[in-house]
Short mmCIF file of C-alpha atoms and ligand atoms in Angstrom, two decimals:
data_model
loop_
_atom_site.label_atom_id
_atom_site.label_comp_id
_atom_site.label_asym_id
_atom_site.label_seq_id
_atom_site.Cartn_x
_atom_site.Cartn_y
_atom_site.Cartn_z
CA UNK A 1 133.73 76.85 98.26
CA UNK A 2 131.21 79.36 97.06
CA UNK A 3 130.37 81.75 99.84
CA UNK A 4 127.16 84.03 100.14
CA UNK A 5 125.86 86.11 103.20
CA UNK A 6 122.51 84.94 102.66
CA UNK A 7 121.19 81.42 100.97
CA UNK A 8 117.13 80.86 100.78
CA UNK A 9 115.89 77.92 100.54
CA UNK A 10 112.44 77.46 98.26
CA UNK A 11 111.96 79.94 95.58
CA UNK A 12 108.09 80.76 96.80
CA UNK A 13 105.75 83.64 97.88
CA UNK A 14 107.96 83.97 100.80
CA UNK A 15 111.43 82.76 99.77
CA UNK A 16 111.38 85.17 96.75
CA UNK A 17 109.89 88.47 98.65
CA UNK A 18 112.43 87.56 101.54
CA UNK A 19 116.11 87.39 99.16
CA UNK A 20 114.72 90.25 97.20
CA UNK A 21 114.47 91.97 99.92
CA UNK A 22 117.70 90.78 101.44
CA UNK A 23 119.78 91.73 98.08
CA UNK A 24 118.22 95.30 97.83
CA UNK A 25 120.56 95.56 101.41
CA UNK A 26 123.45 94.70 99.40
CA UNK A 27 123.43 91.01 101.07
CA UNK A 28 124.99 88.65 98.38
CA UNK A 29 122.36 86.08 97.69
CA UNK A 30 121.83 82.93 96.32
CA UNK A 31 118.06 81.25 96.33
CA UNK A 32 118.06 77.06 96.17
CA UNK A 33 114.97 75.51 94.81
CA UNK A 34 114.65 71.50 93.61
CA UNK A 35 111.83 72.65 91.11
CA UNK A 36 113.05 73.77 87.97
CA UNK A 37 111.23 77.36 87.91
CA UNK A 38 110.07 79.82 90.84
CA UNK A 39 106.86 80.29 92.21
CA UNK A 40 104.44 77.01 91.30
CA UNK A 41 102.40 77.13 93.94
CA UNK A 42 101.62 81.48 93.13
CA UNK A 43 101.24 80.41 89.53
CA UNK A 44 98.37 77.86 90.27
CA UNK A 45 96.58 80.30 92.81
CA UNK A 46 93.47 81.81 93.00
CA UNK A 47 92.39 79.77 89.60
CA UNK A 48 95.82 81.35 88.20
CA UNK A 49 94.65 85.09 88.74
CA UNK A 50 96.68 84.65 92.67
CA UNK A 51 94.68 86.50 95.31
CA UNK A 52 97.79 88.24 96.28
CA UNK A 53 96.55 90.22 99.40
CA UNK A 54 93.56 90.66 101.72
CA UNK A 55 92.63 94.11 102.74
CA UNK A 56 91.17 93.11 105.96
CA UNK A 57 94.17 90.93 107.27
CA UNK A 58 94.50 91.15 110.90
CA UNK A 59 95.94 88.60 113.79
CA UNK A 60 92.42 87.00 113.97
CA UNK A 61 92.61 86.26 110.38
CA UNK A 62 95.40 83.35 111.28
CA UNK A 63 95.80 80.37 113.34
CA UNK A 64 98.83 80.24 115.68
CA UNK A 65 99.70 78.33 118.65
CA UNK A 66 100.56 81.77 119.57
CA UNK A 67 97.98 84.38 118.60
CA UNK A 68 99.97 87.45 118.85
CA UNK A 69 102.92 86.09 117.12
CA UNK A 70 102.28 87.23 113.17
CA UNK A 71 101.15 91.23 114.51
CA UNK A 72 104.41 92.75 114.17
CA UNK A 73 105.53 91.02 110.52
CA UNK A 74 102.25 92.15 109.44
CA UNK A 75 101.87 95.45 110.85
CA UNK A 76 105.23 96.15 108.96
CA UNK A 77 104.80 94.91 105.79
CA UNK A 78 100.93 95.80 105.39
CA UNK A 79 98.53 95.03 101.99
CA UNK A 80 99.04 98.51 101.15
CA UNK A 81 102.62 98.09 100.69
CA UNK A 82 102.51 94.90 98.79
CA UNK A 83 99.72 96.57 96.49
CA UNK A 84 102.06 99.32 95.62
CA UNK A 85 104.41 96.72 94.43
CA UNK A 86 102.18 95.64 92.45
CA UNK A 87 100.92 99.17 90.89
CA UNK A 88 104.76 99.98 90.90
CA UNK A 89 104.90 97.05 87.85
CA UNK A 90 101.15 98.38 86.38
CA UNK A 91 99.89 94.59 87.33
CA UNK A 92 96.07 95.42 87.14
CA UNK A 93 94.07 93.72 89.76
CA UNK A 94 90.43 94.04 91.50
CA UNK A 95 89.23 93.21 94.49
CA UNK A 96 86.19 90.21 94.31
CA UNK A 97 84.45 89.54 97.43
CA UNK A 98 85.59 90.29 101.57
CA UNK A 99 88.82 91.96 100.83
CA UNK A 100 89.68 89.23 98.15
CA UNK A 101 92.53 91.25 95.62
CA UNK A 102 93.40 89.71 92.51
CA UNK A 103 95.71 90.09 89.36
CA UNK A 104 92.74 91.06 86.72
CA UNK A 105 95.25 89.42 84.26
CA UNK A 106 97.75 86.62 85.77
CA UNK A 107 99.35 84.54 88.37
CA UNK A 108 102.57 84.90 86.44
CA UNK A 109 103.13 88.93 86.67
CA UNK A 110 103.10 88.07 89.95
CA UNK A 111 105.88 85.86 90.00
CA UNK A 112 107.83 88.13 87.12
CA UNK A 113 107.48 90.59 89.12
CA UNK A 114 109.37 88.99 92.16
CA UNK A 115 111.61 87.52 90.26
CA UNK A 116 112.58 91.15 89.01
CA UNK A 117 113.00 92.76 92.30
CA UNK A 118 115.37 90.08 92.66
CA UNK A 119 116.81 90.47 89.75
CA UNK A 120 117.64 94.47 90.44
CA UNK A 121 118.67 92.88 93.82
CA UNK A 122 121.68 90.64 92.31
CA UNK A 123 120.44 87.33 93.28
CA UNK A 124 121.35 84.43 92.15
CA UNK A 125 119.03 81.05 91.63
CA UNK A 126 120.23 77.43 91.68
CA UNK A 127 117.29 75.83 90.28
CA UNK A 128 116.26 72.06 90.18
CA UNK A 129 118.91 71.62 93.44
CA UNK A 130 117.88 70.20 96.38
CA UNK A 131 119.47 70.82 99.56
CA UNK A 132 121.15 67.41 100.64
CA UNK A 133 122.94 68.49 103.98
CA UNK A 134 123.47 71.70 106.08
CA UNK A 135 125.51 71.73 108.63
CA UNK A 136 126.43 74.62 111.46
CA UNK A 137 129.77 76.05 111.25
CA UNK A 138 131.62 78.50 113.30
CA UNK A 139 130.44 81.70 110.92
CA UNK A 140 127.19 80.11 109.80
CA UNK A 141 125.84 77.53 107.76
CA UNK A 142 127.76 74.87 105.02
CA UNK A 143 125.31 73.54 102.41
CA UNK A 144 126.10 70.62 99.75
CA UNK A 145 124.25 71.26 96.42
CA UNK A 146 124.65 69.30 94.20
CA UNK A 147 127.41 67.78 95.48
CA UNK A 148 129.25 70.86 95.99
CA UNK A 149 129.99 72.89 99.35
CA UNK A 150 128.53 76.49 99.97
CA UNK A 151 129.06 78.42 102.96
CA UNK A 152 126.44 81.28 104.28
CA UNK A 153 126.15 83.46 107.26
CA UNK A 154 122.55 83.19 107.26
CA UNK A 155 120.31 80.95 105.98
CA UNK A 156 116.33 81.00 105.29
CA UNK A 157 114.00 78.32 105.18
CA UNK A 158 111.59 78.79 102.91
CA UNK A 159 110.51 75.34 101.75
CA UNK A 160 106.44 75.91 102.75
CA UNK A 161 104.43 72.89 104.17
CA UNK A 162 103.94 69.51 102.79
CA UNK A 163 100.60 70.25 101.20
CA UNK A 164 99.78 69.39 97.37
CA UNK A 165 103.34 67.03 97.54
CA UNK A 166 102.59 67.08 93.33
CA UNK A 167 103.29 70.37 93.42
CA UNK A 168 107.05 69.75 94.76
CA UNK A 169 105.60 70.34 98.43
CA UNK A 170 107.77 68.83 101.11
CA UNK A 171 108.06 68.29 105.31
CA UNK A 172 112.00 69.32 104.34
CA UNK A 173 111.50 72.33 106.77
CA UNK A 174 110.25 70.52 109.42
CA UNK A 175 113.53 68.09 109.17
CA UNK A 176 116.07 70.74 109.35
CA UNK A 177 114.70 72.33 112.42
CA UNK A 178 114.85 69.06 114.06
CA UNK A 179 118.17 68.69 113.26
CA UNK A 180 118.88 72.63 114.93
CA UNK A 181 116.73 71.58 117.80
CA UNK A 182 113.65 73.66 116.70
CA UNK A 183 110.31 72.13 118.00
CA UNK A 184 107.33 71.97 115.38
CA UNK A 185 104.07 71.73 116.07
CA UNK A 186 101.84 68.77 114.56
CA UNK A 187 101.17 69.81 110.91
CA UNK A 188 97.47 69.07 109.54
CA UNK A 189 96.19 69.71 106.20
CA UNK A 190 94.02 73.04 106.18
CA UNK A 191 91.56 74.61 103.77
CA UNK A 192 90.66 71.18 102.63
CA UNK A 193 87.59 69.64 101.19
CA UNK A 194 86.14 66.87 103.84
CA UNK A 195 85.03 62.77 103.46
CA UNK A 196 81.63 62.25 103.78
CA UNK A 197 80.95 59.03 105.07
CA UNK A 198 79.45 55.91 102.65
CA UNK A 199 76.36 56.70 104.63
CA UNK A 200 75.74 60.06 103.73
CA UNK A 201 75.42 58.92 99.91
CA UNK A 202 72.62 61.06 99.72
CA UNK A 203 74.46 64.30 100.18
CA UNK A 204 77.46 62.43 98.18
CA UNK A 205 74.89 62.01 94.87
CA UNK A 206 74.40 66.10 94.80
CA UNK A 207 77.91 66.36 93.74
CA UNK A 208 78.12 70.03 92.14
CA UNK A 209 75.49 71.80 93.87
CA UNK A 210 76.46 74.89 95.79
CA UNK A 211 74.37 76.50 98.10
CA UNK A 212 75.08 79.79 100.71
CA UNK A 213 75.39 78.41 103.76
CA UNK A 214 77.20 79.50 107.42
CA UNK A 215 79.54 76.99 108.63
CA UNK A 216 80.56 76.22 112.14
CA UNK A 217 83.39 74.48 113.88
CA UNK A 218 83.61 74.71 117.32
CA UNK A 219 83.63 78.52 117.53
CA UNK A 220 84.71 78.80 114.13
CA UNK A 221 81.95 80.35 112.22
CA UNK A 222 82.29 81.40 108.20
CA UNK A 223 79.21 82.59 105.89
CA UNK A 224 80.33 81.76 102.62
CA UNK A 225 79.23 78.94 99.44
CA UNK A 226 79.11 75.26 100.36
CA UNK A 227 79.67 73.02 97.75
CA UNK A 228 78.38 69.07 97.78
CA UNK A 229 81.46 66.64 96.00
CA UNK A 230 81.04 63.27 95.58
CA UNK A 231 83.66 62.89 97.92
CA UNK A 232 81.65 65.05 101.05
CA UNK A 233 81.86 68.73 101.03
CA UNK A 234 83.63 71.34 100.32
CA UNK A 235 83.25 75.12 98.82
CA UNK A 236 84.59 78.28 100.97
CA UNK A 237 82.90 78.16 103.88
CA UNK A 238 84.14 73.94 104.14
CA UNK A 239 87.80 74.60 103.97
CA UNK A 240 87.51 78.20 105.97
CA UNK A 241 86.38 75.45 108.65
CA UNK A 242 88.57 72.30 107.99
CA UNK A 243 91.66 74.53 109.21
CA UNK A 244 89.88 74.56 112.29
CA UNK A 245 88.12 70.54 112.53
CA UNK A 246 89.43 67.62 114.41
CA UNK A 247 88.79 64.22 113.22
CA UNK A 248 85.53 63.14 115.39
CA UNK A 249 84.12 66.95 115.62
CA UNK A 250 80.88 67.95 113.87
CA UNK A 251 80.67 70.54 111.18
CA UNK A 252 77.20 72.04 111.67
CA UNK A 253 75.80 74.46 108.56
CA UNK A 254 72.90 76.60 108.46
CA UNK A 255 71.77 75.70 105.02
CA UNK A 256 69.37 78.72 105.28
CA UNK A 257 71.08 81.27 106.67
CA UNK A 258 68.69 84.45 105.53
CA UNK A 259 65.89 82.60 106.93
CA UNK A 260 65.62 84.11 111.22
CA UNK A 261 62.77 82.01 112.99
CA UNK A 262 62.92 78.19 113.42
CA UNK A 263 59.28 78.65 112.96
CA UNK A 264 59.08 79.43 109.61
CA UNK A 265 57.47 76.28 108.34
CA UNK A 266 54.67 76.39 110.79
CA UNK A 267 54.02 79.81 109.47
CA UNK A 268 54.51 78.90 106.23
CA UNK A 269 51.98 75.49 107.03
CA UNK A 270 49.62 77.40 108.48
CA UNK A 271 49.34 80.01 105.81
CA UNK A 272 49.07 77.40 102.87
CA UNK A 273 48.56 73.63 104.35
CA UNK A 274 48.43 72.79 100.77
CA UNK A 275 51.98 73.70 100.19
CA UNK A 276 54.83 70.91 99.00
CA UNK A 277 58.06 70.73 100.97
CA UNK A 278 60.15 70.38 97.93
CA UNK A 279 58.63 73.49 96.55
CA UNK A 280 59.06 75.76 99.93
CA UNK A 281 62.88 74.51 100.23
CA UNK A 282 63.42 75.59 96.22
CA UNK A 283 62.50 79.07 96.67
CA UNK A 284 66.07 79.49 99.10
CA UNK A 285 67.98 76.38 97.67
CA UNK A 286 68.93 74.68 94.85
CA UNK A 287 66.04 71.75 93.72
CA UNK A 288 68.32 68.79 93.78
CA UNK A 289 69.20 69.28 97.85
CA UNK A 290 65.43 70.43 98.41
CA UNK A 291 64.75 67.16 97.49
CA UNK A 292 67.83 65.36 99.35
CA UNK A 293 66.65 67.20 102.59
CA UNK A 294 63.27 67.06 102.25
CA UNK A 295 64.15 63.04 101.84
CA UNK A 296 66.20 63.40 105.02
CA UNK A 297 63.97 64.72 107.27
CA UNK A 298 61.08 62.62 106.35
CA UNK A 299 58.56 65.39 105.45
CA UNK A 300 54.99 64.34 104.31
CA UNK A 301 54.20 65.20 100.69
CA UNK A 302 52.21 68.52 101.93
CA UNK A 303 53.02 70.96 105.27
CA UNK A 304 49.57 70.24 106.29
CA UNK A 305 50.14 66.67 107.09
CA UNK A 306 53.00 67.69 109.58
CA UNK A 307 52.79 68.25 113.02
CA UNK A 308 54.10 71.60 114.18
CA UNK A 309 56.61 70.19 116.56
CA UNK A 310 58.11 68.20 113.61
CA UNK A 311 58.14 71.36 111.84
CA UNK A 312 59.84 73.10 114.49
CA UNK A 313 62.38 70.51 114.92
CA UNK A 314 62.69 70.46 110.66
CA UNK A 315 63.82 74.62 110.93
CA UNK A 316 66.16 73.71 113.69
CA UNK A 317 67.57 70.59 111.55
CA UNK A 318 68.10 73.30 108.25
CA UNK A 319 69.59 75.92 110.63
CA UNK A 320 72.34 73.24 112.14
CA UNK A 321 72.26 70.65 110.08
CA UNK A 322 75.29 68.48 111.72
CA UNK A 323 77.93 66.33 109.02
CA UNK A 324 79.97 63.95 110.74
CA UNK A 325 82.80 63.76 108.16
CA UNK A 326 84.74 61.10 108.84
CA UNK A 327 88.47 63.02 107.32
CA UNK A 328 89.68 65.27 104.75
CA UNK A 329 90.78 64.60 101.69
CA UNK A 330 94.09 65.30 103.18
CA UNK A 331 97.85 67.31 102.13
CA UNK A 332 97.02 65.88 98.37
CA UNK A 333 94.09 68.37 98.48
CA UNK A 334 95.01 71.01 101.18
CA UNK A 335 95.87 74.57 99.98
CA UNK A 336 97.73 75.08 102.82
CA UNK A 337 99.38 73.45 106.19
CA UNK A 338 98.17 74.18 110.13
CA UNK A 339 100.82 73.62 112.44
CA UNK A 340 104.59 74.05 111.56
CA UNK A 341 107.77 75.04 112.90
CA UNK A 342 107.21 76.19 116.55
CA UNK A 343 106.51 80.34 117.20
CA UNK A 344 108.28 79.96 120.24
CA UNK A 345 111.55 79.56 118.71
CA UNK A 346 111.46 82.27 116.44
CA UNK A 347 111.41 86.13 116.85
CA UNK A 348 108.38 87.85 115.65
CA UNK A 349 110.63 90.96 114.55
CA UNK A 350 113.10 88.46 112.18
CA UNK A 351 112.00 85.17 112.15
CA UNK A 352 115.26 84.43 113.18
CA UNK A 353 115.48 81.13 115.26
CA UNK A 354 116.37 82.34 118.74
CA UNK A 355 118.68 79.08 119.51
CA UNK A 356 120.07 79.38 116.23
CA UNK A 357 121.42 82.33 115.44
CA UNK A 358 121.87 82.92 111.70
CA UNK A 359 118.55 80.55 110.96
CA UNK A 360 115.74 81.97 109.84
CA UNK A 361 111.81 80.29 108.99
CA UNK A 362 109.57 82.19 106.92
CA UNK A 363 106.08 81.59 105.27
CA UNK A 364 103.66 78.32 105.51
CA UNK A 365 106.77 75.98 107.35
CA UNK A 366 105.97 78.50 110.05
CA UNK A 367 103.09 77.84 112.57
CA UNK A 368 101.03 80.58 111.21
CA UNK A 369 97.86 80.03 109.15
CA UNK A 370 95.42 82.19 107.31
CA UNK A 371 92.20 81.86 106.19
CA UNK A 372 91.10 81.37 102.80
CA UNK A 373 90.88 84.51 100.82
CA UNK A 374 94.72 86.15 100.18
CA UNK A 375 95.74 86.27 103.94
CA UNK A 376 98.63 82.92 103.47
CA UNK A 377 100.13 85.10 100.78
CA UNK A 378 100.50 88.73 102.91
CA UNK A 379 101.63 86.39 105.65
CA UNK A 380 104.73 85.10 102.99
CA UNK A 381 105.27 88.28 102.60
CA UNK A 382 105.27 89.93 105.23
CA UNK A 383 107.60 87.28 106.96
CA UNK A 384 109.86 86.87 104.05
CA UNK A 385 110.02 90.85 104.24
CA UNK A 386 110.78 90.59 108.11
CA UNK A 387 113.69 87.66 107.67
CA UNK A 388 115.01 90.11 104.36
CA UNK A 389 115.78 93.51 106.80
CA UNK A 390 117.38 91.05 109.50
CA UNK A 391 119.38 88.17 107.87
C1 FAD B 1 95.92 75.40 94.75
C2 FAD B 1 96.36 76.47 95.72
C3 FAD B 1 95.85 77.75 95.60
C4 FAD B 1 96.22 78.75 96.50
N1 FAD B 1 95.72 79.99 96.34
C5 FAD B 1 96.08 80.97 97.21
C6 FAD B 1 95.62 82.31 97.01
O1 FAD B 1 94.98 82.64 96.00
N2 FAD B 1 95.95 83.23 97.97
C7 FAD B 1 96.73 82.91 99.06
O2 FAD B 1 97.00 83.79 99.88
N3 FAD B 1 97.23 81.67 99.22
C8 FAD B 1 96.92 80.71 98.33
N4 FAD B 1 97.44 79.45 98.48
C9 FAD B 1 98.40 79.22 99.58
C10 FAD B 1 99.78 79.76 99.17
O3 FAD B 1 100.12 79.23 97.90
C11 FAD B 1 100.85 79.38 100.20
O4 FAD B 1 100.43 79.79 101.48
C12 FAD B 1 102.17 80.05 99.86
O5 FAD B 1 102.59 79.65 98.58
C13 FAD B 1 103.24 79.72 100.89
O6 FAD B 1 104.41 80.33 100.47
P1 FAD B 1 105.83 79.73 100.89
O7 FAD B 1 106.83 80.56 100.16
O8 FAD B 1 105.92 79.60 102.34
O9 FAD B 1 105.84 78.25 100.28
P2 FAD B 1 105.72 77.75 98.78
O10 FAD B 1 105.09 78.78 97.93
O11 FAD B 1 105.11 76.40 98.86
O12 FAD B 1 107.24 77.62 98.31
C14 FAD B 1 108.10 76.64 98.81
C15 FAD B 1 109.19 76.39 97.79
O13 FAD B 1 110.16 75.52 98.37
C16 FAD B 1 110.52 74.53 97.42
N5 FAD B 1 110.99 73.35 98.16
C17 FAD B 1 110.29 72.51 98.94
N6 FAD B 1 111.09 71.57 99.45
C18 FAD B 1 112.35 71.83 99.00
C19 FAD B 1 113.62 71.21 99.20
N7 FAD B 1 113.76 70.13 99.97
N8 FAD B 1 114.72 71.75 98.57
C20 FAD B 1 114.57 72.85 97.76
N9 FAD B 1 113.40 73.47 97.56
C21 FAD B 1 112.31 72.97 98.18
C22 FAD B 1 109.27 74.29 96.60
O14 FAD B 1 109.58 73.77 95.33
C23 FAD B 1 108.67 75.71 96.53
O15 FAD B 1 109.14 76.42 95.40
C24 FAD B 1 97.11 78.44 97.57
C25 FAD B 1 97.65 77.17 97.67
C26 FAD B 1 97.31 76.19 96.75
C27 FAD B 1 97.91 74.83 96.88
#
């Protein structure tokens, strides 16, 4: 039977950063992945250029049945450190917009570059092998690969959520810690586009038109780009809120967010009477929704034909304009996975399962969430850094 003192299974963000970690103690390890190569879901992020880190991660920057839980992963293994990885291996990157850093070349020197601190580490990959049964024995864990037996002292989940399933995605995590009696909590797909329904065609025909906007779900608020699908909406600020959205909640955006005073068109009437709607709504947003809005709300061909209460209520409308969508386009879509394996089972120092000593979860199949924007990969590794120094 082969024997190893640590076996990871899912050769991603957080799998990867955790055995590399792991081996650099001198831990014998072997990393189990069913897809045939490391890293997909890094190599297909941020448009392939991976938004490795986020400068401004903090606990508010995640959702957690347990707010506190991610501080003391993170506060150990901060962006700094994981950006002098990547100077260490002279990956070039910049940062884009709120703390967003990049690779200013590619996805894939992130992943080479895991895969050679692993590599300096001594660990060794079993590629294209699922696990097909684990089983507790008295000095750890027995595995079957492939058919054949492999015994660890500690073993790592690492298999991520079920979101983008095409992607090799799977709910495998949340199976094994039923089996070890670890409670999840309900996973949801998160930073995913929503379903408008049939009778919001209107917004559904502007397909491609992205406007500034501020977002709000419950007390979820995010300034960023909406964009209009023909599917409902989507863009930043959309799936910074979907993490957040229960079916049957409103998603209200302020589709003028520069503009202060609900009484701007009755200024703006009273100034020039003469004045189109369309035209007023095209100096802050994009002609084709003008028109869709302008539709909407029933304006009269010029501001002097409108009352000013309907005026009034029009600014109001722009500055919370409510979308009933009626779902998300669902795990198929969703970069990432709310909800996981429970934080009350784990420690926040190791990850390690507190009923199950030698277990460890790391990385998305944990209950912690980050926004859009680099924070879902300095929580991988940050966790996978936390599980490496214990297990
Ligand atoms: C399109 C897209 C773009 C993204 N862009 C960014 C970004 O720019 N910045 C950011 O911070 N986050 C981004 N994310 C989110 C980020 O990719 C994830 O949060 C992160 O990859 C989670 O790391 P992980 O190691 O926990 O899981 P994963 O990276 O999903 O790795 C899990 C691994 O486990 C393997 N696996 C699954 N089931 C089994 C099984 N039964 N047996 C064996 N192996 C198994 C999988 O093949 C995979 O290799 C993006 C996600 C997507 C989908």
């Amino acid at each position: 039977m082969a024997k190893y003192d640590v076996i990871v299974l899912g050769a991603g963000a957080a799998g990867l950063m955790a055995a590399a970690r792991a081996g650099q103690r001198g831990r014998s390890v072997l990393v189990v992945d069913h897809a045939d190569s490391p890293g997909k879901k890094i190599l297909i992020s941020g448009g392939g250029r991976c938004n490795f880190t986020n400068i401004n991660t903090r606990a508010e920057t995640f959702i957690s049945a347990n707010k506190h839980f991610a501080k003391s992963a993170l506060a150990r293994y901060t962006p700094r450190d994981f950006l002098d990885l990547v100077e260490r291996y002279d990956i070039a990157w910049h940062e884009k917009t709120l703390g967003q850093l990049f690779c200013d070349g590619s996805a894939k020197q992130i992943v080479a570059l895991l895969m050679e601190e692993c590599r300096v580490a001594g660990v060794e990959f079993a590629f294209g092998s699922a696990a097909e049964a684990v089983e507790r024995t008295d000095d750890g864990f027995k595995l079957m690969l492939a058919g054949k037996a492999h015994q660890t002292s500690s073993l790592i989940i690492a298999t991520g959520g079920p979101s983008i399933p095409k992607m090799g995605a799977s709910d495998f995590a949340y199976k094994l810690a039923r089996q070890f009696g670890l409670k999840v909590v309900e996973p949801r797909p998160a930073l995913v586009p929503f379903t408008l329904p049939n009778a919001d065609s209107l917004f559904r025909e502007l397909s491609g038109v992205a406007t500034e906007t501020i977002a709000t779900v419950g007390k979820a608020v995010f300034r960023e780009a909406s964009l209009f699908t023909h599917k409902g909406l989507s863009g930043p600020a959309m799936l910074q809120v979907s993490s957040y959205w229960r079916h049957g909640e409103p998603v209200h955006v302020n589709l003028l967010p520069d503009v202060t005073s609900h009484d701007w068109l009755i200024e703006e009437k009273h100034a020039a009477p003469k004045t189109k709607p369309v035209a007023l709504l095209t100096r802050h947003l994009p002609e084709r929704l003008a028109q869709a809005l302008v539709t909407k709300l029933a304006l009269p061909a010029m501001l002097g034909d409108c009352s000013d209460k309907a005026l009034r209520q029009a600014g109001e409308q722009l500055a919370k304009w409510p979308f009933l969508p009626d779902g998300t386009e669902g795990f198929a879509k969703a970069e990432v996975t709310v909800g996981g394996i429970s934080t009350a089972e784990l420690s926040s120092t190791t990850m390690e399962a507190k009923r199950c000593p030698g277990l460890y979860v790391i990385g998305e199949a944990v209950d912690v969430t980050g926004w859009l924007g680099g924070y879902n990969f300095q929580w991988a590794w940050a966790s996978g850094v936390a599980a490496g120094n214990a297990a």
